[in-house]
Amino acid sequence: KRTLLPLLREETSSFIFPCHPAVQRPELQHMVMELLRCIPLLLFLLFVCGLDHFIFSILSIIQHHSFVQYSYQTSHHLSVTVMGTSLMAQLLRGTIGALNTSFDSEVETSNLGCLPRPSGMTRQQYVDTCLPLGALALLCLLQVYPFRLRRAIAAFYFPKREKTRVLFLYNKLLRQRKNFLHLQRGRIARLARQPPGLGTSLVQWCRRRWPWLRRCLRRSCALCGTPETPRHRPCPDPECGALYCEPCW
């Protein structure tokens, strides 16, 4: 409607334009809330990865510094010698000589079987672990674009409801603009009654004294604050000196 268009700067920031590629202010708040919900998952993931690395470091230290190896060697030699040539000596040599034994034993053992054998996660495993969370954060950023289709889908299936919503929005904007202009008139009137500050007076004197400084010392719209352009219009009251952009004027 001509009574509403073009939209004011404050009104434009409260709408979502479906064909605009950038994320807009109403979508930004929802997107930030979704990203904040990913922070607990990120903290949990960092805690789990840090705990895994800490346990791996401890087990690796135990593996490298707790290795103990035992070596046991023993030797046993038994020899009985019977001297003499008598019958008794020969009998003893035949019986006791069988007891002569000799053996050597060497045993080596260690606690290698009881030591832990940790295996640390590779870089690819860390990437695969963090990839789902990264995909979730990316979906939080991209979900604003499919959400723009909700109104079009609802309007296709419920055209009467869409007409009611448009009329409600139109009347709401009319009321908001009326209240907005009333509040802004009061604010500008209060500012006009206040004496100008030292900085404002100095800037105005410099603009009048050196006109070429106007490109650097640009003023802004008294209503919306947009920087000065050739389309801005000053107030016709010579004692006011306020500047307005074309939509606000």
PDB file of C-alpha atoms in Angstrom:
ATOM      1  CA  LYS A   1       0.000   0.000   0.000  1.00  0.00           C
ATOM      2  CA  ARG A   2       1.115   3.542  -0.736  1.00  0.00           C
ATOM      3  CA  THR A   3       0.519   4.539   2.873  1.00  0.00           C
ATOM      4  CA  LEU A   4       3.177   2.069   4.022  1.00  0.00           C
ATOM      5  CA  LEU A   5       5.721   1.901   1.220  1.00  0.00           C
ATOM      6  CA  PRO A   6       8.579   2.581   1.214  1.00  0.00           C
ATOM      7  CA  LEU A   7       9.242   1.064   4.605  1.00  0.00           C
ATOM      8  CA  LEU A   8      11.120   3.019   7.203  1.00  0.00           C
ATOM      9  CA  ARG A   9      14.574   1.926   8.302  1.00  0.00           C
ATOM     10  CA  GLU A  10      13.297   0.614  11.645  1.00  0.00           C
ATOM     11  CA  GLU A  11      10.483  -1.265   9.895  1.00  0.00           C
ATOM     12  CA  THR A  12      12.789  -2.843   7.328  1.00  0.00           C
ATOM     13  CA  SER A  13      14.952  -4.426  10.013  1.00  0.00           C
ATOM     14  CA  SER A  14      11.933  -6.244  11.500  1.00  0.00           C
ATOM     15  CA  PHE A  15      10.953  -8.000   8.268  1.00  0.00           C
ATOM     16  CA  ILE A  16      12.394 -11.046   6.516  1.00  0.00           C
ATOM     17  CA  PHE A  17      12.883 -10.673   2.781  1.00  0.00           C
ATOM     18  CA  PRO A  18      12.986 -14.185   1.207  1.00  0.00           C
ATOM     19  CA  CYS A  19      15.172 -13.214  -1.766  1.00  0.00           C
ATOM     20  CA  HIS A  20      17.825 -11.504   0.337  1.00  0.00           C
ATOM     21  CA  PRO A  21      20.889 -13.795   0.547  1.00  0.00           C
ATOM     22  CA  ALA A  22      22.196 -12.435   3.855  1.00  0.00           C
ATOM     23  CA  VAL A  23      20.910 -13.494   7.257  1.00  0.00           C
ATOM     24  CA  GLN A  24      18.555 -10.807   8.526  1.00  0.00           C
ATOM     25  CA  ARG A  25      17.972  -9.534  12.049  1.00  0.00           C
ATOM     26  CA  PRO A  26      14.851 -11.612  12.937  1.00  0.00           C
ATOM     27  CA  GLU A  27      16.623 -14.724  11.654  1.00  0.00           C
ATOM     28  CA  LEU A  28      19.872 -13.841  13.399  1.00  0.00           C
ATOM     29  CA  GLN A  29      18.357 -14.122  16.870  1.00  0.00           C
ATOM     30  CA  HIS A  30      16.930 -17.569  16.155  1.00  0.00           C
ATOM     31  CA  MET A  31      20.190 -18.700  14.569  1.00  0.00           C
ATOM     32  CA  VAL A  32      22.216 -17.531  17.576  1.00  0.00           C
ATOM     33  CA  MET A  33      19.918 -19.446  19.925  1.00  0.00           C
ATOM     34  CA  GLU A  34      20.402 -22.597  17.868  1.00  0.00           C
ATOM     35  CA  LEU A  35      24.170 -22.123  17.908  1.00  0.00           C
ATOM     36  CA  LEU A  36      24.109 -21.625  21.687  1.00  0.00           C
ATOM     37  CA  ARG A  37      22.439 -25.013  22.015  1.00  0.00           C
ATOM     38  CA  CYS A  38      25.464 -26.544  20.297  1.00  0.00           C
ATOM     39  CA  ILE A  39      27.832 -25.179  22.938  1.00  0.00           C
ATOM     40  CA  PRO A  40      27.045 -27.930  25.536  1.00  0.00           C
ATOM     41  CA  LEU A  41      27.719 -30.568  22.877  1.00  0.00           C
ATOM     42  CA  LEU A  42      30.972 -28.849  21.955  1.00  0.00           C
ATOM     43  CA  LEU A  43      32.068 -28.682  25.595  1.00  0.00           C
ATOM     44  CA  PHE A  44      31.164 -32.339  26.110  1.00  0.00           C
ATOM     45  CA  LEU A  45      33.104 -33.307  22.991  1.00  0.00           C
ATOM     46  CA  LEU A  46      36.142 -31.328  24.116  1.00  0.00           C
ATOM     47  CA  PHE A  47      35.915 -32.920  27.561  1.00  0.00           C
ATOM     48  CA  VAL A  48      35.724 -36.424  26.105  1.00  0.00           C
ATOM     49  CA  CYS A  49      38.631 -35.829  23.716  1.00  0.00           C
ATOM     50  CA  GLY A  50      40.709 -34.267  26.486  1.00  0.00           C
ATOM     51  CA  LEU A  51      39.906 -37.139  28.850  1.00  0.00           C
ATOM     52  CA  ASP A  52      40.841 -39.631  26.163  1.00  0.00           C
ATOM     53  CA  HIS A  53      44.177 -37.934  25.554  1.00  0.00           C
ATOM     54  CA  PHE A  54      44.840 -37.700  29.314  1.00  0.00           C
ATOM     55  CA  ILE A  55      44.151 -41.405  29.883  1.00  0.00           C
ATOM     56  CA  PHE A  56      46.270 -42.329  26.855  1.00  0.00           C
ATOM     57  CA  SER A  57      49.170 -40.242  28.196  1.00  0.00           C
ATOM     58  CA  ILE A  58      48.971 -41.903  31.625  1.00  0.00           C
ATOM     59  CA  LEU A  59      48.824 -45.415  30.185  1.00  0.00           C
ATOM     60  CA  SER A  60      51.669 -44.625  27.795  1.00  0.00           C
ATOM     61  CA  ILE A  61      53.831 -43.438  30.697  1.00  0.00           C
ATOM     62  CA  ILE A  62      53.004 -46.598  32.624  1.00  0.00           C
ATOM     63  CA  GLN A  63      53.874 -48.730  29.613  1.00  0.00           C
ATOM     64  CA  HIS A  64      57.267 -47.117  29.046  1.00  0.00           C
ATOM     65  CA  HIS A  65      58.407 -46.654  32.659  1.00  0.00           C
ATOM     66  CA  SER A  66      56.945 -49.673  34.491  1.00  0.00           C
ATOM     67  CA  PHE A  67      58.562 -52.431  32.488  1.00  0.00           C
ATOM     68  CA  VAL A  68      60.403 -54.910  34.745  1.00  0.00           C
ATOM     69  CA  GLN A  69      62.389 -57.947  33.512  1.00  0.00           C
ATOM     70  CA  TYR A  70      63.657 -60.767  35.724  1.00  0.00           C
ATOM     71  CA  SER A  71      66.542 -63.132  34.848  1.00  0.00           C
ATOM     72  CA  TYR A  72      67.077 -66.278  36.961  1.00  0.00           C
ATOM     73  CA  GLN A  73      69.982 -68.636  36.431  1.00  0.00           C
ATOM     74  CA  THR A  74      70.816 -71.813  38.432  1.00  0.00           C
ATOM     75  CA  SER A  75      73.338 -74.597  38.090  1.00  0.00           C
ATOM     76  CA  HIS A  76      73.319 -77.999  39.877  1.00  0.00           C
ATOM     77  CA  HIS A  77      76.088 -80.508  39.733  1.00  0.00           C
ATOM     78  CA  LEU A  78      76.239 -83.729  41.829  1.00  0.00           C
ATOM     79  CA  SER A  79      79.133 -86.099  41.517  1.00  0.00           C
ATOM     80  CA  VAL A  80      79.937 -89.017  43.842  1.00  0.00           C
ATOM     81  CA  THR A  81      83.342 -90.610  43.421  1.00  0.00           C
ATOM     82  CA  VAL A  82      84.111 -93.949  45.065  1.00  0.00           C
ATOM     83  CA  MET A  83      87.749 -94.822  45.271  1.00  0.00           C
ATOM     84  CA  GLY A  84      89.144 -98.299  45.581  1.00  0.00           C
ATOM     85  CA  THR A  85      89.178-101.628  43.773  1.00  0.00           C
ATOM     86  CA  SER A  86      87.443-103.852  46.217  1.00  0.00           C
ATOM     87  CA  LEU A  87      84.139-105.571  45.648  1.00  0.00           C
ATOM     88  CA  MET A  88      82.359-103.096  47.946  1.00  0.00           C
ATOM     89  CA  ALA A  89      83.856-100.153  46.051  1.00  0.00           C
ATOM     90  CA  GLN A  90      82.712-101.561  42.756  1.00  0.00           C
ATOM     91  CA  LEU A  91      79.228-102.179  44.185  1.00  0.00           C
ATOM     92  CA  LEU A  92      78.999 -98.634  45.486  1.00  0.00           C
ATOM     93  CA  ARG A  93      80.203 -97.192  42.210  1.00  0.00           C
ATOM     94  CA  GLY A  94      77.441 -99.132  40.418  1.00  0.00           C
ATOM     95  CA  THR A  95      74.689 -98.006  42.742  1.00  0.00           C
ATOM     96  CA  ILE A  96      75.666 -94.510  43.908  1.00  0.00           C
ATOM     97  CA  GLY A  97      77.187 -93.576  40.596  1.00  0.00           C
ATOM     98  CA  ALA A  98      73.697 -93.406  39.167  1.00  0.00           C
ATOM     99  CA  LEU A  99      73.017 -90.417  41.399  1.00  0.00           C
ATOM    100  CA  ASN A 100      75.528 -88.280  39.572  1.00  0.00           C
ATOM    101  CA  THR A 101      73.528 -85.469  37.909  1.00  0.00           C
ATOM    102  CA  SER A 102      74.365 -82.157  36.325  1.00  0.00           C
ATOM    103  CA  PHE A 103      71.974 -79.546  34.926  1.00  0.00           C
ATOM    104  CA  ASP A 104      71.892 -75.787  34.284  1.00  0.00           C
ATOM    105  CA  SER A 105      68.679 -73.721  34.111  1.00  0.00           C
ATOM    106  CA  GLU A 106      68.110 -70.114  32.984  1.00  0.00           C
ATOM    107  CA  VAL A 107      64.709 -68.418  33.322  1.00  0.00           C
ATOM    108  CA  GLU A 108      63.842 -64.940  31.978  1.00  0.00           C
ATOM    109  CA  THR A 109      60.451 -63.341  32.667  1.00  0.00           C
ATOM    110  CA  SER A 110      58.929 -59.830  32.644  1.00  0.00           C
ATOM    111  CA  ASN A 111      55.658 -58.024  33.378  1.00  0.00           C
ATOM    112  CA  LEU A 112      55.102 -57.173  29.718  1.00  0.00           C
ATOM    113  CA  GLY A 113      51.863 -59.158  29.647  1.00  0.00           C
ATOM    114  CA  CYS A 114      50.453 -57.094  32.511  1.00  0.00           C
ATOM    115  CA  LEU A 115      51.317 -53.686  31.053  1.00  0.00           C
ATOM    116  CA  PRO A 116      48.663 -51.690  29.160  1.00  0.00           C
ATOM    117  CA  ARG A 117      48.956 -51.268  25.423  1.00  0.00           C
ATOM    118  CA  PRO A 118      47.195 -47.947  24.706  1.00  0.00           C
ATOM    119  CA  SER A 119      46.584 -46.742  21.190  1.00  0.00           C
ATOM    120  CA  GLY A 120      46.016 -43.023  20.684  1.00  0.00           C
ATOM    121  CA  MET A 121      43.438 -41.580  18.326  1.00  0.00           C
ATOM    122  CA  THR A 122      44.712 -40.400  14.982  1.00  0.00           C
ATOM    123  CA  ARG A 123      44.023 -37.003  13.477  1.00  0.00           C
ATOM    124  CA  GLN A 124      41.519 -38.510  11.088  1.00  0.00           C
ATOM    125  CA  GLN A 125      39.623 -40.068  13.994  1.00  0.00           C
ATOM    126  CA  TYR A 126      39.479 -36.700  15.740  1.00  0.00           C
ATOM    127  CA  VAL A 127      38.179 -35.115  12.547  1.00  0.00           C
ATOM    128  CA  ASP A 128      35.550 -37.836  12.149  1.00  0.00           C
ATOM    129  CA  THR A 129      34.479 -37.285  15.757  1.00  0.00           C
ATOM    130  CA  CYS A 130      34.081 -33.523  15.354  1.00  0.00           C
ATOM    131  CA  LEU A 131      32.534 -33.711  11.881  1.00  0.00           C
ATOM    132  CA  PRO A 132      28.920 -34.356  13.055  1.00  0.00           C
ATOM    133  CA  LEU A 133      29.059 -31.359  15.389  1.00  0.00           C
ATOM    134  CA  GLY A 134      30.433 -29.202  12.570  1.00  0.00           C
ATOM    135  CA  ALA A 135      27.638 -30.402  10.299  1.00  0.00           C
ATOM    136  CA  LEU A 136      25.109 -29.552  13.030  1.00  0.00           C
ATOM    137  CA  ALA A 137      26.501 -26.014  13.364  1.00  0.00           C
ATOM    138  CA  LEU A 138      26.413 -25.617   9.573  1.00  0.00           C
ATOM    139  CA  LEU A 139      22.778 -26.718   9.492  1.00  0.00           C
ATOM    140  CA  CYS A 140      22.001 -24.121  12.164  1.00  0.00           C
ATOM    141  CA  LEU A 141      23.419 -21.488   9.810  1.00  0.00           C
ATOM    142  CA  LEU A 142      21.652 -22.779   6.709  1.00  0.00           C
ATOM    143  CA  GLN A 143      18.265 -23.570   8.222  1.00  0.00           C
ATOM    144  CA  VAL A 144      17.167 -19.925   7.910  1.00  0.00           C
ATOM    145  CA  TYR A 145      16.774 -20.323   4.151  1.00  0.00           C
ATOM    146  CA  PRO A 146      14.381 -23.341   4.200  1.00  0.00           C
ATOM    147  CA  PHE A 147      12.449 -21.637   7.011  1.00  0.00           C
ATOM    148  CA  ARG A 148      11.611 -18.797   4.607  1.00  0.00           C
ATOM    149  CA  LEU A 149       9.447 -21.188   2.619  1.00  0.00           C
ATOM    150  CA  ARG A 150       7.074 -21.813   5.523  1.00  0.00           C
ATOM    151  CA  ARG A 151       4.945 -18.764   4.804  1.00  0.00           C
ATOM    152  CA  ALA A 152       4.692 -19.599   1.087  1.00  0.00           C
ATOM    153  CA  ILE A 153       3.677 -23.200   1.843  1.00  0.00           C
ATOM    154  CA  ALA A 154       1.084 -22.085   4.396  1.00  0.00           C
ATOM    155  CA  ALA A 155      -0.267 -19.463   1.960  1.00  0.00           C
ATOM    156  CA  PHE A 156      -0.638 -22.103  -0.772  1.00  0.00           C
ATOM    157  CA  TYR A 157      -2.722 -24.447   1.383  1.00  0.00           C
ATOM    158  CA  PHE A 158      -4.574 -21.798   3.427  1.00  0.00           C
ATOM    159  CA  PRO A 159      -5.176 -18.729   1.196  1.00  0.00           C
ATOM    160  CA  LYS A 160      -7.936 -17.287   3.392  1.00  0.00           C
ATOM    161  CA  ARG A 161      -5.715 -17.474   6.425  1.00  0.00           C
ATOM    162  CA  GLU A 162      -2.971 -15.763   4.467  1.00  0.00           C
ATOM    163  CA  LYS A 163      -5.308 -12.900   3.557  1.00  0.00           C
ATOM    164  CA  THR A 164      -6.239 -12.474   7.229  1.00  0.00           C
ATOM    165  CA  ARG A 165      -2.566 -12.394   8.191  1.00  0.00           C
ATOM    166  CA  VAL A 166      -1.799  -9.754   5.541  1.00  0.00           C
ATOM    167  CA  LEU A 167      -4.637  -7.510   6.749  1.00  0.00           C
ATOM    168  CA  PHE A 168      -3.536  -7.918  10.347  1.00  0.00           C
ATOM    169  CA  LEU A 169       0.039  -7.021   9.429  1.00  0.00           C
ATOM    170  CA  TYR A 170      -1.107  -4.005   7.442  1.00  0.00           C
ATOM    171  CA  ASN A 171      -3.172  -2.607  10.329  1.00  0.00           C
ATOM    172  CA  LYS A 172      -0.375  -3.390  12.789  1.00  0.00           C
ATOM    173  CA  LEU A 173       2.144  -1.446  10.706  1.00  0.00           C
ATOM    174  CA  LEU A 174      -0.236   1.517  10.456  1.00  0.00           C
ATOM    175  CA  ARG A 175      -0.593   1.637  14.247  1.00  0.00           C
ATOM    176  CA  GLN A 176       3.141   1.249  14.774  1.00  0.00           C
ATOM    177  CA  ARG A 177       3.979   3.980  12.297  1.00  0.00           C
ATOM    178  CA  LYS A 178       1.477   6.347  13.872  1.00  0.00           C
ATOM    179  CA  ASN A 179       2.907   5.730  17.329  1.00  0.00           C
ATOM    180  CA  PHE A 180       6.452   5.891  15.966  1.00  0.00           C
ATOM    181  CA  LEU A 181       5.938   9.293  14.343  1.00  0.00           C
ATOM    182  CA  HIS A 182       4.265  10.603  17.498  1.00  0.00           C
ATOM    183  CA  LEU A 183       7.169   9.498  19.666  1.00  0.00           C
ATOM    184  CA  GLN A 184       9.785  10.791  17.241  1.00  0.00           C
ATOM    185  CA  ARG A 185       8.105  14.204  17.008  1.00  0.00           C
ATOM    186  CA  GLY A 186       8.250  14.488  20.777  1.00  0.00           C
ATOM    187  CA  ARG A 187      11.898  13.373  20.855  1.00  0.00           C
ATOM    188  CA  ILE A 188      12.944  15.846  18.147  1.00  0.00           C
ATOM    189  CA  ALA A 189      11.027  18.639  19.882  1.00  0.00           C
ATOM    190  CA  ARG A 190      12.900  17.938  23.126  1.00  0.00           C
ATOM    191  CA  LEU A 191      16.222  17.930  21.263  1.00  0.00           C
ATOM    192  CA  ALA A 192      15.350  21.204  19.545  1.00  0.00           C
ATOM    193  CA  ARG A 193      14.624  22.887  22.891  1.00  0.00           C
ATOM    194  CA  GLN A 194      18.035  21.876  24.230  1.00  0.00           C
ATOM    195  CA  PRO A 195      20.915  24.285  23.515  1.00  0.00           C
ATOM    196  CA  PRO A 196      23.492  22.864  21.096  1.00  0.00           C
ATOM    197  CA  GLY A 197      26.659  21.494  22.611  1.00  0.00           C
ATOM    198  CA  LEU A 198      30.124  22.911  22.096  1.00  0.00           C
ATOM    199  CA  GLY A 199      31.052  20.178  19.621  1.00  0.00           C
ATOM    200  CA  THR A 200      27.891  20.668  17.569  1.00  0.00           C
ATOM    201  CA  SER A 201      28.385  24.417  17.423  1.00  0.00           C
ATOM    202  CA  LEU A 202      32.013  23.990  16.382  1.00  0.00           C
ATOM    203  CA  VAL A 203      31.072  21.562  13.595  1.00  0.00           C
ATOM    204  CA  GLN A 204      28.363  23.915  12.298  1.00  0.00           C
ATOM    205  CA  TRP A 205      30.784  26.860  12.350  1.00  0.00           C
ATOM    206  CA  CYS A 206      33.390  24.838  10.422  1.00  0.00           C
ATOM    207  CA  ARG A 207      30.797  23.816   7.830  1.00  0.00           C
ATOM    208  CA  ARG A 208      29.796  27.442   7.294  1.00  0.00           C
ATOM    209  CA  ARG A 209      33.372  28.727   7.331  1.00  0.00           C
ATOM    210  CA  TRP A 210      34.834  26.098   4.999  1.00  0.00           C
ATOM    211  CA  PRO A 211      32.183  24.574   2.686  1.00  0.00           C
ATOM    212  CA  TRP A 212      34.631  22.017   1.332  1.00  0.00           C
ATOM    213  CA  LEU A 213      34.657  20.318   4.767  1.00  0.00           C
ATOM    214  CA  ARG A 214      31.038  19.254   4.350  1.00  0.00           C
ATOM    215  CA  ARG A 215      32.180  16.042   2.671  1.00  0.00           C
ATOM    216  CA  CYS A 216      34.084  15.058   5.801  1.00  0.00           C
ATOM    217  CA  LEU A 217      31.776  16.553   8.438  1.00  0.00           C
ATOM    218  CA  ARG A 218      28.586  14.995   7.202  1.00  0.00           C
ATOM    219  CA  ARG A 219      25.478  15.249   9.327  1.00  0.00           C
ATOM    220  CA  SER A 220      22.879  12.523   9.784  1.00  0.00           C
ATOM    221  CA  CYS A 221      19.131  12.305   9.650  1.00  0.00           C
ATOM    222  CA  ALA A 222      17.524  13.538  12.859  1.00  0.00           C
ATOM    223  CA  LEU A 223      14.952  10.752  12.720  1.00  0.00           C
ATOM    224  CA  CYS A 224      16.695   7.553  11.531  1.00  0.00           C
ATOM    225  CA  GLY A 225      20.366   8.550  11.693  1.00  0.00           C
ATOM    226  CA  THR A 226      21.328   7.808   8.077  1.00  0.00           C
ATOM    227  CA  PRO A 227      24.400   9.778   6.849  1.00  0.00           C
ATOM    228  CA  GLU A 228      23.841  12.890   4.807  1.00  0.00           C
ATOM    229  CA  THR A 229      23.294  12.530   1.049  1.00  0.00           C
ATOM    230  CA  PRO A 230      22.243  15.033  -1.619  1.00  0.00           C
ATOM    231  CA  ARG A 231      18.642  13.825  -1.193  1.00  0.00           C
ATOM    232  CA  HIS A 232      18.502  14.908   2.448  1.00  0.00           C
ATOM    233  CA  ARG A 233      16.294  17.920   3.140  1.00  0.00           C
ATOM    234  CA  PRO A 234      16.868  20.515   5.860  1.00  0.00           C
ATOM    235  CA  CYS A 235      14.076  21.858   7.984  1.00  0.00           C
ATOM    236  CA  PRO A 236      12.624  25.052   6.431  1.00  0.00           C
ATOM    237  CA  ASP A 237      12.750  26.773   9.824  1.00  0.00           C
ATOM    238  CA  PRO A 238      16.018  28.744   9.831  1.00  0.00           C
ATOM    239  CA  GLU A 239      16.311  28.413  13.613  1.00  0.00           C
ATOM    240  CA  CYS A 240      15.985  24.597  13.536  1.00  0.00           C
ATOM    241  CA  GLY A 241      18.629  23.366  11.134  1.00  0.00           C
ATOM    242  CA  ALA A 242      17.598  19.709  11.474  1.00  0.00           C
ATOM    243  CA  LEU A 243      18.312  17.402   8.553  1.00  0.00           C
ATOM    244  CA  TYR A 244      15.995  14.634   7.310  1.00  0.00           C
ATOM    245  CA  CYS A 245      16.377  11.924   4.738  1.00  0.00           C
ATOM    246  CA  GLU A 246      13.807  11.621   1.970  1.00  0.00           C
ATOM    247  CA  PRO A 247      11.663   8.792   3.499  1.00  0.00           C
ATOM    248  CA  CYS A 248      11.570  10.443   6.927  1.00  0.00           C
ATOM    249  CA  TRP A 249      10.762  13.840   5.417  1.00  0.00           C
TER     250      TRP A 249
END
